[in-house]
């Protein structure tokens, strides 16, 4: 038998460690030399990759409010097993976004200013407040998991007593600021390309985050369900997939209807820099996965769900990056491509997220709910996969990094 | 200030005076920059002077999360670097691409025309208006200058295009322009309407209180209904088993 003094170093761990180190070095460079020397941001392009990454991170963390609302407010108790993973995903997502924001700020030492200096007319002010408040809500929702582990039970009762208002506030805060990321761009009608600029930006951002959040948690449950333990039954996974499909359809209709109403559809009749970006985003993220998820066979197959959710997430990333970057470029005279340092900081932070996730999953009772659901586990074991429990779970978590 | 482009002959005295007033490097610059708060852009034989428009409903003031930018009563849009967190939303949002950022600094600030606020406080003219040898830039009360602009348009309708740029563009600005060439050909953005841009944001932000109150009630209501349904189902299941608890025992 192997003596486990040193943790097994897997390929994923090596890659993520390298990325985190590279990201740390890049961050040191950014703070030492300033934004100008280390990024490709300019007066014409003051926001770039990092803002797009913030949108992405927050969007992927949207399961934190949709699943909590479904299970605890709408009493869809069958999804209980993914509540904790969803909260964990959201919590990590939000902390990472806060980290990126602080790196992105020109004066990180002033990051606390929005706490005391308010401007109610600013979307950015609303976002900072929602971000701070919702991260606090998430930490309260997450706290019982840690407290359970260290066996301090008295605050759990206290948190439990306020859990309903806490959850409602959490859902509302998420709704507000998922959409207000879209509102950020309402003020640049003269800059953002007509394919992305619309008064409906906040609505579209909100609808798409529901799909991306559920796709993320579905992908996670697929990855973490390896080795014989099923986090969710095939039936429930198919249900979630159905919700994604419906959301994608709603989004598609609103998006096209809006283009039609604003008379912007003609932008799509020719192949330009912008229309290609638009088609990519809409086909990869919305049309194709919707078509895939219509089929019962795909909704119930692991491979089918893997492909569909990955496409939803890729299309979602395209959409946010297009809004934050492509739509603001004046092709070909004024374009933006991130510098290596910007990219390394982003990759490093992504790797950090996945690493933290895999460690938390390993040491904290994130899947307690599943283990209580005895029959399901036994059933899986009976279907012919022996000795499932002690396979290392972190490998699964690293898979998607 | 009223800027009559037909009078400007491109001598650059405004920029030189501005640079002296603000202690900036004295070299001549063709575009707005960290060291040029005003600059002359040349379009064939027309010079267009760029500078902060000091909007009546400034986009930059509305987007700043910490209120580092403030519209002062007498016109200037002032900037407080001690409040600024460096989010650069003002650079992104300004319809005239005015604020410039100290990208090379580790404690960056924005730089832009300050409308010579200290001089105005002393009752002096802005440096650029004082320096202009031909009166292409006039400083004065906004309403009086608008009357003057209208008078010029009326007196020589063939010389000018019939528009006072800035009178009500993006809700009106402190700078307005008269020109003999259509403004669209002089780099003025024709996509900007008359509505102040902050209104576009307010249409979304004003819904926030409603989302909070209505959303809170609706979610609370849904919770109550679904919770009640579960309770009733549990009660009925218990009743079927024959161990009927009395209704008043229910919490």
XYZ file of C-alpha atoms in Angstrom:
652
model
C 0.000 0.000 0.000
C 1.140 3.484 -0.824
C 1.959 5.741 2.074
C 0.270 9.045 1.445
C 2.729 11.484 2.940
C 2.921 13.670 -0.108
C -0.166 14.503 -2.091
C -0.267 12.935 -5.504
C 0.719 15.493 -8.112
C -1.511 15.219 -11.124
C -1.162 16.893 -14.501
C -3.950 19.285 -13.660
C -2.300 20.301 -10.426
C 0.956 20.996 -12.240
C -0.797 23.125 -14.836
C -2.849 25.062 -12.333
C 0.143 25.666 -10.068
C 2.087 27.022 -13.035
C -0.799 29.260 -14.040
C -1.261 30.583 -10.511
C 2.468 31.348 -10.243
C 2.495 33.058 -13.653
C -0.598 35.031 -12.658
C 1.002 36.105 -9.389
C 4.112 37.325 -11.197
C 1.928 39.167 -13.710
C 0.003 40.789 -10.869
C 3.244 41.882 -9.204
C 4.324 43.436 -12.509
C 0.967 45.200 -12.848
C 1.254 46.773 -9.384
C 4.929 47.681 -9.820
C 4.806 49.237 -13.274
C 1.212 50.458 -13.505
C -1.545 49.688 -15.981
C -0.016 51.461 -18.961
C 3.153 49.389 -19.112
C 1.509 46.062 -18.449
C -1.827 46.175 -20.283
C -3.033 47.130 -23.751
C -5.641 49.451 -22.274
C -5.713 52.993 -23.661
C -7.800 56.150 -23.422
C -9.830 54.847 -26.371
C -10.115 51.409 -24.799
C -10.192 51.923 -21.040
C -11.919 48.597 -20.314
C -10.753 45.280 -21.666
C -10.310 41.610 -20.932
C -10.686 41.920 -17.163
C -14.098 43.556 -17.353
C -15.197 40.818 -19.753
C -13.845 38.266 -17.293
C -15.842 39.867 -14.469
C -19.023 39.474 -16.501
C -18.107 35.893 -17.171
C -17.319 35.068 -13.543
C -20.505 36.626 -12.251
C -22.550 34.916 -14.959
C -21.136 31.485 -14.131
C -21.851 32.162 -10.464
C -25.522 32.751 -11.221
C -26.400 29.244 -10.071
C -25.901 30.613 -6.565
C -29.210 32.380 -6.721
C -31.204 30.315 -9.229
C -30.688 26.994 -7.453
C -31.155 28.513 -4.005
C -34.404 30.095 -5.183
C -35.582 26.868 -6.811
C -34.891 24.695 -3.789
C -35.566 26.912 -0.827
C -38.136 29.380 -2.097
C -39.947 27.310 -4.722
C -39.451 24.130 -2.649
C -38.102 22.047 -5.505
C -36.440 19.870 -2.866
C -35.240 17.242 -5.301
C -32.413 19.598 -6.306
C -31.160 19.846 -2.713
C -27.907 17.950 -3.536
C -26.660 20.752 -5.771
C -27.467 23.643 -3.429
C -24.126 23.521 -1.656
C -22.056 23.133 -4.847
C -24.041 26.046 -6.291
C -23.393 28.254 -3.273
C -19.719 27.285 -3.300
C -19.435 28.071 -7.025
C -21.089 31.427 -6.530
C -18.993 32.279 -3.490
C -15.715 31.472 -5.246
C -16.900 33.237 -8.410
C -17.720 36.418 -6.538
C -14.498 36.459 -4.530
C -12.493 36.044 -7.741
C -14.397 38.849 -9.437
C -13.714 41.132 -6.488
C -10.042 40.202 -6.803
C -9.993 41.003 -10.539
C -11.791 44.289 -9.920
C -9.180 45.320 -7.378
C -6.389 44.466 -9.835
C -8.239 46.376 -12.565
C -8.787 49.537 -10.519
C -6.300 52.306 -11.170
C -6.240 53.052 -7.446
C -6.660 49.688 -5.685
C -5.859 51.462 -2.414
C -9.129 53.383 -2.852
C -11.282 50.289 -3.432
C -13.267 50.949 -0.256
C -14.392 54.401 -1.385
C -17.782 53.259 -2.758
C -18.645 52.236 0.825
C -18.564 55.794 2.063
C -18.833 57.911 -1.095
C -22.107 57.324 -2.864
C -23.428 58.329 -6.212
C -26.906 56.878 -6.668
C -26.886 57.868 -10.349
C -24.005 55.537 -11.100
C -24.573 51.956 -12.234
C -21.046 51.255 -11.051
C -22.034 52.359 -7.550
C -25.045 50.030 -7.587
C -22.826 47.199 -8.795
C -20.234 47.731 -6.072
C -22.944 47.683 -3.435
C -24.678 44.609 -4.823
C -21.320 42.894 -5.114
C -20.405 43.627 -1.500
C -23.820 42.791 -0.081
C -24.295 39.625 -2.095
C -20.805 38.388 -1.261
C -21.749 38.904 2.401
C -24.996 36.982 1.871
C -23.054 34.183 0.191
C -20.569 34.036 3.045
C -23.483 33.675 5.491
C -25.020 30.981 3.316
C -21.668 29.260 3.139
C -20.718 29.690 6.816
C -22.816 26.752 8.123
C -20.793 24.401 5.930
C -17.558 25.452 7.631
C -19.164 25.640 11.067
C -20.486 22.084 10.665
C -16.984 20.903 9.922
C -15.424 22.573 12.960
C -18.444 21.595 15.101
C -19.432 25.052 16.283
C -23.166 24.757 16.047
C -24.613 27.740 17.884
C -24.211 30.293 15.027
C -25.845 27.851 12.603
C -29.140 28.152 14.475
C -28.790 31.888 14.364
C -28.101 31.903 10.613
C -30.918 29.422 10.090
C -33.329 31.799 11.829
C -32.658 34.537 9.273
C -32.204 32.194 6.334
C -35.450 33.007 4.526
C -34.979 36.793 4.353
C -31.312 36.162 3.641
C -32.138 34.003 0.637
C -34.732 36.437 -0.669
C -32.283 39.327 -0.350
C -29.646 37.209 -2.089
C -31.939 36.446 -5.020
C -32.921 40.108 -5.368
C -29.346 41.377 -5.186
C -28.302 38.881 -7.845
C -31.180 39.828 -10.087
C -30.229 43.470 -9.750
C -26.597 43.264 -10.454
C -26.599 40.491 -13.027
C -28.742 42.874 -15.030
C -26.844 46.019 -14.096
C -23.702 44.671 -15.720
C -25.755 45.167 -18.874
C -26.884 48.613 -17.700
C -23.218 49.678 -17.581
C -23.333 49.971 -21.359
C -26.641 51.809 -21.623
C -24.710 55.054 -21.463
C -22.567 54.428 -24.565
C -25.118 54.387 -27.421
C -22.576 56.177 -29.579
C -19.809 53.647 -28.979
C -21.292 50.192 -28.646
C -22.127 48.532 -31.952
C -25.821 48.299 -32.846
C -25.725 44.503 -32.702
C -25.101 44.718 -28.944
C -26.353 48.107 -27.847
C -29.986 47.972 -26.832
C -32.064 49.440 -24.028
C -32.822 45.794 -23.222
C -29.195 45.049 -22.269
C -30.043 44.544 -18.577
C -32.906 42.184 -19.457
C -30.764 40.193 -21.879
C -27.915 39.949 -19.365
C -30.326 38.634 -16.773
C -31.927 36.003 -19.005
C -28.603 34.711 -20.283
C -27.110 34.425 -16.792
C -29.889 32.012 -15.808
C -28.867 29.699 -18.645
C -25.149 30.039 -17.968
C -25.502 29.558 -14.213
C -27.511 26.356 -14.611
C -25.192 25.138 -17.375
C -22.244 25.663 -15.037
C -23.788 23.726 -12.156
C -24.915 20.993 -14.537
C -21.389 20.703 -15.908
C -20.023 20.559 -12.359
C -22.469 17.877 -11.353
C -21.438 15.849 -14.403
C -17.754 16.207 -13.563
C -18.219 15.489 -9.878
C -20.528 12.562 -10.519
C -17.727 10.439 -11.832
C -16.640 7.323 -10.074
C -20.055 5.877 -9.493
C -21.573 8.594 -7.313
C -24.381 10.432 -9.013
C -24.899 13.911 -7.661
C -28.158 14.214 -9.543
C -30.237 11.521 -11.177
C -30.384 11.395 -14.959
C -33.972 12.517 -14.740
C -33.161 15.670 -12.751
C -30.237 16.493 -15.006
C -32.555 16.248 -17.983
C -34.963 18.601 -16.212
C -32.238 21.165 -15.647
C -31.279 20.803 -19.301
C -34.875 21.500 -20.226
C -34.807 24.712 -18.175
C -31.621 25.749 -19.997
C -33.276 25.072 -23.351
C -36.329 27.155 -22.428
C -34.131 30.026 -21.230
C -32.083 29.901 -24.423
C -35.260 30.034 -26.489
C -36.610 33.010 -24.539
C -33.282 34.772 -24.919
C -33.147 34.107 -28.642
C -36.649 35.442 -29.211
C -36.060 38.597 -27.154
C -32.696 39.209 -28.817
C -33.943 38.836 -32.393
C -37.177 40.672 -31.696
C -35.119 43.535 -30.299
C -32.819 43.643 -33.337
C -35.917 43.690 -35.516
C -37.564 46.464 -33.521
C -34.450 48.625 -33.604
C -33.945 47.997 -37.320
C -30.515 46.516 -36.715
C -31.140 43.227 -38.523
C -29.621 44.609 -41.729
C -26.251 44.550 -39.954
C -26.445 40.779 -40.280
C -26.985 40.625 -44.033
C -23.310 41.180 -44.774
C -20.347 39.376 -43.312
C -18.380 41.911 -41.299
C -16.078 41.755 -38.299
C -19.103 42.402 -36.121
C -21.652 40.151 -37.782
C -19.242 37.199 -37.684
C -18.729 37.788 -33.953
C -22.477 38.019 -33.506
C -23.213 34.844 -35.458
C -20.541 32.943 -33.533
C -21.998 33.988 -30.222
C -25.595 33.255 -31.161
C -24.960 29.957 -32.941
C -22.475 28.480 -30.474
C -24.166 29.651 -27.320
C -27.845 29.667 -28.122
C -29.083 28.126 -31.365
C -27.027 24.917 -31.497
C -27.280 23.994 -27.791
C -31.010 24.731 -27.932
C -31.379 22.381 -30.880
C -29.290 19.746 -29.081
C -31.245 20.011 -25.851
C -34.543 19.540 -27.652
C -33.641 15.899 -27.999
C -34.535 13.643 -25.077
C -31.619 11.395 -25.961
C -29.119 14.224 -25.518
C -30.716 15.450 -22.316
C -30.254 12.007 -20.803
C -26.748 11.312 -22.115
C -23.650 12.462 -20.292
C -21.746 13.212 -23.470
C -24.699 15.137 -24.875
C -24.988 17.256 -21.751
C -21.237 17.827 -21.618
C -21.281 19.194 -25.168
C -24.433 21.254 -24.755
C -23.401 22.887 -21.465
C -19.880 23.590 -22.720
C -21.383 25.260 -25.785
C -23.744 27.335 -23.658
C -20.800 28.496 -21.541
C -18.612 29.211 -24.575
C -21.390 31.173 -26.255
C -22.028 33.041 -23.032
C -18.343 33.944 -22.826
C -18.480 35.111 -26.442
C -21.510 37.248 -25.685
C -19.939 38.981 -22.694
C -16.597 39.512 -24.435
C -18.365 40.822 -27.531
C -20.305 43.311 -25.441
C -17.230 44.352 -23.494
C -14.691 44.337 -26.326
C -15.758 43.553 -29.914
C -18.790 45.847 -29.909
C -16.659 48.762 -28.737
C -13.898 48.279 -31.262
C -13.860 50.504 -34.326
C -12.691 47.951 -36.830
C -10.047 48.139 -38.215
C -8.713 51.468 -36.951
C -9.251 51.078 -33.229
C -8.988 47.544 -31.948
C -7.932 45.935 -28.716
C -6.201 42.710 -27.925
C -5.185 41.954 -24.330
C -1.515 41.911 -23.365
C 0.158 38.732 -22.109
C 0.096 40.097 -18.576
C -3.653 40.673 -18.780
C -4.106 37.130 -20.075
C -1.836 35.569 -17.441
C -3.621 37.349 -14.610
C -6.929 36.082 -15.957
C -5.683 32.496 -16.375
C -4.021 32.555 -12.966
C -7.212 33.660 -11.287
C -9.224 31.032 -13.162
C -6.794 28.354 -12.037
C -6.980 29.687 -8.485
C -10.764 29.324 -8.599
C -10.673 25.721 -9.734
C -7.973 24.843 -7.216
C -9.872 26.398 -4.312
C -13.020 24.612 -5.471
C -11.329 21.225 -5.585
C -9.784 21.679 -2.129
C -12.997 22.882 -0.538
C -14.847 19.949 -2.068
C -12.236 17.638 -0.628
C -12.215 18.948 2.924
C -15.674 20.380 3.547
C -19.014 18.573 3.565
C -20.255 19.945 0.247
C -21.842 16.633 -0.715
C -23.255 15.696 2.671
C -26.737 15.861 1.211
C -25.860 13.185 -1.313
C -24.401 10.855 1.226
C -27.613 11.060 3.220
C -29.501 10.090 0.088
C -28.476 6.517 0.657
C -30.649 4.609 -1.792
C -29.375 6.536 -4.744
C -25.748 5.815 -3.948
C -26.493 2.181 -3.268
C -28.351 1.920 -6.509
C -25.366 3.260 -8.365
C -23.069 0.890 -6.593
C -25.342 -1.959 -7.517
C -25.166 -1.108 -11.189
C -21.744 -2.625 -11.283
C -19.165 -0.037 -10.277
C -17.423 -1.375 -7.226
C -15.476 0.632 -4.665
C -16.580 4.041 -5.778
C -16.164 6.176 -2.690
C -12.465 6.754 -2.169
C -11.573 7.874 -5.662
C -9.990 11.264 -5.335
C -12.558 13.845 -6.079
C -10.220 16.725 -6.802
C -9.291 15.247 -10.177
C -12.844 15.828 -11.221
C -12.784 19.420 -10.078
C -9.649 20.150 -11.996
C -11.011 18.664 -15.170
C -12.559 21.857 -16.441
C -9.741 24.263 -15.676
C -18.235 79.728 -23.947
C -19.168 80.385 -27.559
C -16.644 79.091 -30.104
C -17.139 80.511 -33.598
C -15.206 78.208 -35.917
C -15.501 80.672 -38.811
C -13.326 83.147 -36.917
C -10.633 80.759 -35.707
C -7.443 81.011 -37.785
C -5.520 78.244 -36.004
C -2.931 80.389 -34.209
C -2.959 77.992 -31.218
C -2.763 80.868 -28.712
C -5.554 79.175 -26.713
C -3.509 76.022 -26.200
C -0.384 77.983 -25.313
C -2.281 80.048 -22.726
C -3.951 76.918 -21.345
C -0.615 75.163 -20.974
C 0.885 78.133 -19.210
C -2.086 78.476 -16.860
C -2.004 74.773 -15.964
C 1.804 74.464 -15.903
C 1.919 71.887 -18.706
C 4.783 71.192 -21.109
C 4.684 74.028 -23.659
C 5.080 72.021 -26.895
C 2.324 72.333 -29.508
C -0.055 69.345 -29.606
C -2.660 68.407 -32.200
C -4.871 66.252 -29.990
C -6.175 66.247 -26.449
C -3.730 64.553 -24.100
C -2.512 64.517 -20.532
C -0.592 67.697 -21.296
C -3.098 69.343 -23.641
C -6.483 70.185 -22.139
C -7.434 71.869 -25.403
C -6.244 71.235 -28.959
C -7.047 72.345 -32.499
C -8.116 69.615 -34.939
C -7.720 70.721 -38.567
C -10.343 69.754 -41.164
C -9.169 71.170 -44.573
C -9.386 74.884 -43.761
C -11.488 74.701 -40.588
C -9.960 74.442 -37.115
C -12.104 72.789 -34.455
C -11.112 73.448 -30.893
C -11.550 70.429 -28.636
C -11.905 70.686 -24.897
C -14.148 69.401 -22.124
C -17.683 70.518 -22.990
C -18.648 70.888 -19.313
C -22.087 69.402 -20.048
C -25.146 70.614 -18.180
C -26.031 67.016 -17.306
C -22.543 65.487 -17.473
C -22.250 61.803 -18.351
C -18.986 61.515 -16.446
C -20.535 62.917 -13.266
C -23.417 60.458 -13.470
C -21.265 57.373 -14.012
C -18.635 58.060 -11.350
C -19.366 55.576 -8.527
C -17.739 57.701 -5.846
C -18.702 61.199 -6.969
C -15.132 62.209 -7.796
C -16.531 64.308 -10.656
C -18.903 67.132 -9.750
C -20.764 69.699 -11.817
C -20.307 73.053 -10.143
C -23.105 75.583 -10.237
C -21.215 78.114 -12.329
C -20.276 75.639 -15.074
C -17.070 73.701 -14.456
C -17.077 69.913 -14.134
C -14.500 69.452 -11.397
C -12.453 66.354 -10.570
C -11.239 65.202 -7.168
C -8.336 62.761 -7.527
C -8.462 61.914 -3.818
C -11.855 60.287 -4.269
C -11.167 58.617 -7.626
C -10.847 54.812 -7.486
C -9.626 54.507 -11.067
C -12.519 52.543 -12.558
C -12.223 54.565 -15.799
C -15.963 54.544 -16.379
C -15.721 58.284 -17.202
C -13.290 57.548 -20.036
C -15.615 54.876 -21.325
C -18.770 56.969 -21.063
C -17.747 60.532 -22.051
C -19.486 61.209 -25.382
C -16.670 63.582 -26.383
C -13.737 61.302 -25.432
C -12.337 64.043 -23.203
C -10.835 62.544 -20.016
C -7.284 61.281 -20.437
C -5.742 58.779 -18.049
C -2.264 58.702 -16.520
C -1.663 55.142 -17.689
C 2.047 55.174 -16.912
C 1.558 56.132 -13.270
C 1.034 53.712 -10.389
C -1.303 56.280 -8.807
C -3.110 57.379 -11.955
C -5.539 60.295 -12.230
C -7.591 61.645 -15.091
C -6.690 64.939 -16.734
C -8.997 67.287 -18.574
C -9.923 70.956 -18.951
C -10.968 72.473 -15.617
C -12.684 75.504 -17.155
C -10.090 77.571 -15.273
C -12.231 77.281 -12.143
C -9.698 79.205 -9.982
C -9.669 82.090 -12.499
C -13.465 82.164 -12.726
C -13.604 82.367 -8.937
C -11.419 85.469 -9.113
C -13.687 86.988 -11.763
C -11.160 86.485 -14.556
C -11.781 85.010 -18.012
C -10.659 81.440 -18.776
C -7.074 81.596 -20.078
C -8.016 80.405 -23.582
C -10.804 82.953 -24.019
C -8.536 85.731 -22.812
C -5.750 84.676 -25.171
C -7.826 84.434 -28.357
C -6.714 87.394 -30.547
C -9.785 87.294 -32.850
C -12.577 86.600 -30.368
C -13.315 83.151 -31.762
C -13.853 82.042 -28.160
C -16.196 84.213 -26.132
C -16.813 83.736 -22.448
C -19.988 84.856 -20.741
C -23.377 83.990 -19.333
C -24.826 80.951 -21.144
C -28.164 82.566 -22.043
C -26.547 85.774 -23.272
C -24.073 83.845 -25.413
C -26.899 81.777 -26.881
C -28.654 85.030 -27.840
C -25.425 86.238 -29.428
C -25.051 82.982 -31.363
C -28.648 83.219 -32.579
C -28.042 86.834 -33.597
C -25.028 85.797 -35.708
C -26.998 82.996 -37.347
C -29.813 85.452 -38.119
C -27.498 88.161 -39.459
C -25.558 85.896 -41.829
C -27.722 82.865 -42.621
C -25.676 82.024 -45.730
C -22.368 81.942 -43.865
C -23.366 79.532 -41.086
C -25.006 76.134 -41.005
C -28.248 76.710 -39.089
C -27.272 75.024 -35.889
C -25.753 75.979 -32.553
C -23.888 72.810 -31.621
C -24.075 72.256 -27.886
C -27.247 74.274 -27.321
C -29.159 71.116 -26.540
C -26.917 68.271 -27.682
C -26.743 65.616 -24.954
C -28.935 67.944 -22.931
C -26.875 71.094 -23.521
C -23.248 71.918 -22.809
C -21.272 74.869 -21.535
C -19.379 75.046 -24.843
C -21.203 75.738 -28.064
C -20.016 76.011 -31.594
C -20.959 77.910 -34.755
C -19.680 76.610 -38.066
C -19.865 77.163 -41.818
C -19.361 73.441 -42.447
C -21.861 70.764 -41.313
C -20.794 69.535 -37.895
C -20.859 65.897 -38.989
C -17.890 66.654 -41.266
C -15.918 68.125 -38.379
C -15.748 65.037 -36.203
C -18.839 65.838 -34.155
C -20.677 62.595 -33.365
C -24.010 62.671 -35.182
C -25.316 59.711 -33.165
C -25.579 61.734 -29.968
C -29.114 62.923 -29.491
C -30.574 65.697 -27.424
C -31.389 63.543 -24.452
C -28.715 63.682 -21.748
C -27.020 60.263 -21.733
C -27.519 59.760 -17.961
C -31.247 59.457 -18.688
C -30.553 56.180 -20.502
C -29.100 54.747 -17.311
C -31.763 56.215 -15.081
C -34.444 54.335 -17.014
C -32.861 51.148 -15.652
C -31.697 52.419 -12.259
C -35.076 53.913 -11.403
C -36.528 50.390 -11.469
C -34.246 49.234 -8.660
C -36.562 50.159 -5.740
C -39.471 48.450 -7.501
C -37.519 45.285 -8.148
C -36.549 45.198 -4.476
C -39.997 45.806 -3.013
C -42.186 43.926 -5.495
C -39.605 41.151 -5.889
C -39.326 40.749 -2.130
C -43.083 40.431 -1.697
C -43.471 38.050 -4.645
C -40.637 35.772 -3.530
C -41.916 35.808 0.046
C -45.380 34.942 -1.231
C -44.114 32.090 -3.370
C -42.200 30.719 -0.422
C -45.303 30.872 1.762
C -47.483 29.118 -0.826
C -45.015 26.339 -1.617
C -44.218 25.906 2.060
C -47.900 25.677 2.902
C -48.363 23.110 0.168
C -45.616 20.939 1.636
C -47.129 21.281 5.105
C -50.567 20.313 3.857
C -49.146 17.356 1.941
C -47.299 16.177 5.045
C -50.431 16.609 7.124
C -52.550 14.635 4.678
C -49.965 11.883 4.480
C -49.944 11.660 8.261
C -53.743 11.621 8.286
C -53.821 8.685 5.870
C -51.521 6.715 8.108
C -54.174 7.064 10.738
C -52.141 9.030 13.259
C -54.161 12.181 12.630
C -52.750 15.045 14.662
C -55.386 17.506 15.748
C -55.378 20.679 13.622
C -54.666 22.924 16.620
C -51.473 21.008 17.299
C -50.023 22.255 14.063
C -47.585 25.092 14.482
